[in-house]
Short mmCIF file of C-alpha atoms in Angstrom, two decimals:
data_model
loop_
_atom_site.label_atom_id
_atom_site.label_comp_id
_atom_site.label_asym_id
_atom_site.label_seq_id
_atom_site.Cartn_x
_atom_site.Cartn_y
_atom_site.Cartn_z
CA MET A 51 13.55 0.53 -12.80
CA ARG A 52 15.66 -1.09 -10.10
CA LEU A 53 15.41 -1.42 -6.35
CA ARG A 54 18.34 0.49 -4.86
CA SER A 55 17.93 0.31 -1.10
CA LEU A 56 15.71 -0.60 1.80
CA MET A 57 15.86 1.18 5.16
CA ILE A 58 14.20 -0.48 8.15
CA LYS A 59 14.00 0.99 11.64
CA GLY A 60 11.94 -0.22 14.59
CA PHE A 61 10.14 -2.72 12.37
CA LYS A 62 9.65 -6.18 13.88
CA SER A 63 13.09 -7.61 14.74
CA PHE A 64 14.96 -4.60 13.28
CA ALA A 65 15.21 -2.41 16.38
CA ASP A 66 18.09 -0.31 15.03
CA GLU A 67 18.21 1.41 11.68
CA THR A 68 19.30 -1.10 9.06
CA VAL A 69 19.97 -0.26 5.41
CA LEU A 70 20.20 -2.90 2.69
CA HIS A 71 21.84 -1.76 -0.55
CA PHE A 72 20.92 -3.65 -3.71
CA ASN A 73 23.86 -2.93 -6.00
CA LYS A 74 23.35 -5.85 -8.39
CA ASP A 75 20.55 -6.76 -10.76
CA VAL A 76 20.04 -10.06 -8.95
CA ILE A 77 20.33 -10.36 -5.20
CA GLY A 78 19.60 -12.94 -2.56
CA VAL A 79 19.14 -12.45 1.17
CA VAL A 80 20.44 -15.45 3.08
CA GLY A 81 20.80 -16.26 6.75
CA PRO A 82 19.97 -18.78 9.47
CA ASN A 83 16.47 -19.31 10.81
CA GLY A 84 15.34 -16.35 12.87
CA ALA A 85 17.77 -13.92 11.21
CA GLY A 86 14.93 -11.79 9.85
CA LYS A 87 14.77 -12.78 6.16
CA SER A 88 10.97 -12.98 6.17
CA ASN A 89 10.81 -9.65 8.00
CA VAL A 90 12.68 -8.03 5.11
CA VAL A 91 9.94 -9.18 2.73
CA ASP A 92 7.28 -8.07 5.21
CA ALA A 93 8.91 -4.63 5.39
CA ILE A 94 8.70 -4.27 1.61
CA ARG A 95 5.05 -5.30 1.56
CA TRP A 96 4.28 -2.98 4.46
CA VAL A 97 5.87 0.14 2.98
CA LEU A 98 4.01 -0.54 -0.29
CA GLY A 99 0.74 -0.25 1.61
CA GLU A 100 -0.22 -3.64 3.05
CA GLN A 101 -3.29 -3.07 5.26
CA LYS A 102 -3.98 -6.61 6.49
CA SER A 103 -2.00 -7.49 9.60
CA LYS A 104 -2.51 -11.23 9.01
CA GLU A 105 -0.59 -10.93 5.73
CA LEU A 106 2.36 -9.79 7.84
CA ARG A 107 1.83 -12.67 10.29
CA LEU A 108 0.53 -10.34 13.01
CA SER A 109 -2.65 -10.00 15.06
CA LYS A 110 -2.80 -6.19 14.74
CA MET A 111 -0.89 -3.64 12.69
CA THR A 112 0.88 -1.92 15.60
CA ASP A 113 2.63 -5.25 16.24
CA VAL A 114 5.06 -4.33 13.44
CA ILE A 115 6.73 -1.99 15.96
CA PHE A 116 9.72 -3.56 17.72
CA ASN A 117 8.28 -5.22 20.82
CA GLY A 118 11.41 -5.14 22.97
CA THR A 119 13.57 -7.81 24.58
CA LYS A 120 14.89 -8.54 28.04
CA LYS A 121 17.71 -6.08 27.40
CA ARG A 122 15.94 -3.48 25.24
CA LYS A 123 12.80 -1.44 25.62
CA ALA A 124 10.01 -1.69 23.09
CA GLY A 125 10.11 0.84 20.28
CA GLN A 126 7.63 3.66 19.87
CA SER A 127 7.50 3.69 16.09
CA ALA A 128 8.35 1.75 12.95
CA ALA A 129 9.67 3.20 9.71
CA VAL A 130 10.54 1.70 6.35
CA THR A 131 11.86 3.48 3.25
CA LEU A 132 12.15 1.89 -0.17
CA THR A 133 14.22 3.61 -2.87
CA PHE A 134 14.02 2.87 -6.59
CA GLU A 135 16.17 3.95 -9.51
CA ASN A 136 13.87 5.43 -12.15
CA THR A 137 16.31 6.39 -14.92
CA LYS A 138 14.10 4.72 -17.56
CA ASN A 139 11.06 6.69 -16.39
CA ILE A 140 8.95 3.61 -15.82
CA LEU A 141 7.38 5.43 -12.91
CA PRO A 142 5.36 8.46 -14.10
CA THR A 143 7.53 11.06 -12.39
CA GLU A 144 10.44 13.30 -13.34
CA TYR A 145 12.60 12.04 -10.48
CA GLN A 146 15.36 9.55 -11.30
CA ASN A 147 15.36 8.27 -7.73
CA VAL A 148 12.04 7.62 -6.05
CA SER A 149 11.72 6.93 -2.33
CA ILE A 150 8.55 5.88 -0.56
CA SER A 151 8.30 5.79 3.23
CA ARG A 152 5.80 4.61 5.79
CA HIS A 153 5.80 5.46 9.49
CA LEU A 154 3.60 4.01 12.22
CA TYR A 155 3.45 5.10 15.87
CA ARG A 156 2.26 3.33 19.02
CA SER A 157 -0.65 5.76 19.15
CA GLY A 158 -1.89 4.30 15.87
CA ASP A 159 -1.04 7.42 13.86
CA SER A 160 0.68 6.76 10.56
CA GLU A 161 1.98 8.62 7.56
CA TYR A 162 3.27 7.99 4.05
CA ARG A 163 5.93 10.02 2.28
CA LEU A 164 6.97 10.23 -1.35
CA ASN A 165 10.50 11.59 -1.77
CA GLY A 166 10.18 13.05 1.71
CA VAL A 167 6.86 14.79 1.06
CA ALA A 168 3.73 13.69 2.94
CA CYS A 169 1.25 11.92 0.67
CA ARG A 170 -1.67 9.50 0.66
CA LEU A 171 -1.52 5.75 0.25
CA LYS A 172 -3.62 6.28 -2.87
CA ASP A 173 -0.80 8.38 -4.37
CA ILE A 174 1.72 5.59 -3.84
CA ARG A 175 -0.57 2.95 -5.29
CA SER A 176 -1.30 5.13 -8.32
CA LEU A 177 2.43 5.64 -8.88
CA PHE A 178 3.17 1.91 -8.96
CA VAL A 179 0.00 0.65 -10.65
CA ASP A 180 0.77 -1.84 -13.45
CA THR A 181 4.51 -1.83 -12.70
CA GLY A 182 4.23 -5.24 -11.07
CA ILE A 183 5.19 -3.69 -7.74
CA GLY A 184 2.73 -3.40 -4.88
CA SER A 185 1.71 -4.95 -1.58
CA ASN A 186 -0.52 -7.43 -3.42
CA SER A 187 1.53 -7.83 -6.58
CA TYR A 188 3.08 -11.06 -7.76
CA ALA A 189 6.55 -9.52 -7.60
CA ILE A 190 6.39 -10.48 -3.92
CA ILE A 191 5.56 -14.15 -3.41
CA ALA A 192 4.35 -14.63 0.14
CA LEU A 193 3.70 -17.90 1.92
CA GLY A 194 0.59 -19.54 0.53
CA MET A 195 0.43 -17.50 -2.70
CA VAL A 196 1.73 -20.35 -4.85
CA ASP A 197 -1.00 -22.65 -3.53
CA ASP A 198 -3.61 -19.95 -4.18
CA ILE A 199 -2.45 -19.58 -7.79
CA LEU A 200 -2.37 -23.33 -8.43
CA SER A 201 -5.82 -23.83 -6.92
CA ASP A 202 -7.07 -20.58 -8.52
CA LYS A 203 -8.41 -19.47 -5.15
CA GLU A 204 -10.55 -16.33 -5.50
CA ASN A 205 -9.53 -15.99 -9.18
CA ALA A 206 -5.85 -15.67 -8.25
CA ARG A 207 -4.68 -16.69 -11.72
CA ARG A 208 -6.94 -14.17 -13.44
CA ARG A 209 -5.65 -11.35 -11.23
CA MET A 210 -2.07 -12.38 -12.03
CA PHE A 211 -2.72 -12.31 -15.80
CA GLU A 212 -4.54 -8.97 -15.56
CA GLN A 213 -1.61 -7.51 -13.66
CA ALA A 214 0.88 -8.85 -16.21
CA ALA A 215 -1.24 -7.55 -19.12
CA GLY A 216 -1.32 -4.07 -17.62
CA ILE A 217 -5.09 -3.71 -17.28
CA SER A 218 -5.23 -3.51 -13.49
CA LYS A 219 -5.11 0.29 -13.52
CA TYR A 220 -8.16 0.46 -15.79
CA LYS A 221 -10.15 -1.79 -13.48
CA THR A 222 -9.08 0.38 -10.55
CA ARG A 223 -10.16 3.55 -12.35
CA LYS A 224 -13.46 1.94 -13.33
CA LYS A 225 -14.14 1.03 -9.71
CA GLU A 226 -13.31 4.56 -8.55
CA THR A 227 -15.60 6.06 -11.21
CA LEU A 228 -18.48 3.75 -10.27
CA ASN A 229 -18.06 4.70 -6.61
CA LYS A 230 -18.17 8.40 -7.54
CA LEU A 231 -21.31 7.83 -9.63
CA LYS A 232 -22.93 5.99 -6.74
CA ALA A 233 -22.08 8.83 -4.35
CA THR A 234 -23.43 11.38 -6.85
CA THR A 235 -26.68 9.43 -7.17
CA VAL A 236 -27.09 9.45 -3.39
CA ASP A 237 -26.48 13.21 -3.33
CA LEU A 238 -29.06 13.78 -6.08
CA ASP A 239 -31.65 11.73 -4.20
CA ARG A 240 -30.98 13.80 -1.09
CA ILE A 241 -31.36 17.03 -3.07
CA GLU A 242 -34.70 15.84 -4.45
CA ASP A 243 -35.88 15.11 -0.90
CA LEU A 244 -34.82 18.59 0.22
CA LEU A 245 -36.58 20.22 -2.75
CA PHE A 246 -39.75 18.30 -1.92
CA GLU A 247 -39.58 19.51 1.69
CA ILE A 248 -38.92 23.11 0.61
CA GLU A 249 -41.82 23.05 -1.86
CA GLY A 250 -44.11 21.83 0.90
CA GLN A 251 -42.97 24.64 3.20
CA LEU A 252 -43.49 27.23 0.44
CA LYS A 253 -47.05 26.03 -0.11
CA SER A 254 -47.72 26.33 3.62
CA LEU A 255 -46.36 29.89 3.66
CA LYS A 256 -48.45 30.92 0.62
CA SER A 257 -51.61 29.56 2.16
#
């Protein structure tokens, strides 16, 4: 699996549509301070489902939308599309090219797309689980992550090893199953309460 391209439009400093093509196995993005190198990394994290604005160095999520300049009006939406080559079928899909997109509007409405088809964030996360790619994966080293790993803040090292060992998806599935069991237990308790109320009403009617 290889990253093929990144399309950014209306995201942070990228007011106009910008497409980066990754034609080599190893690539570096270089430029002077303020050129937008960090925003490229932020765009990748964002399209992969980052939900915490502080991780993108923002106060609120809608701040990812181009805020305007003295010569240009602020944008009304932000969009990022990430395209991967999947010829080795590392991603569990029949498509040899996989594109994921995220759109956010000033109104706060947002949407995700998988190969152009509307989907849920959960679908994207499930697709990339245990591939080493994700908004919180160690394929993307953000500022402060190295310090967190060295100091083992919040079990950072354990999470890294679990991700590398490929057991993250099982922990995710376990958590989802436990949540479903908890919800089912709550429903059963509610049903028992309703049955108790109905039985009381039946006794009143019989008497």
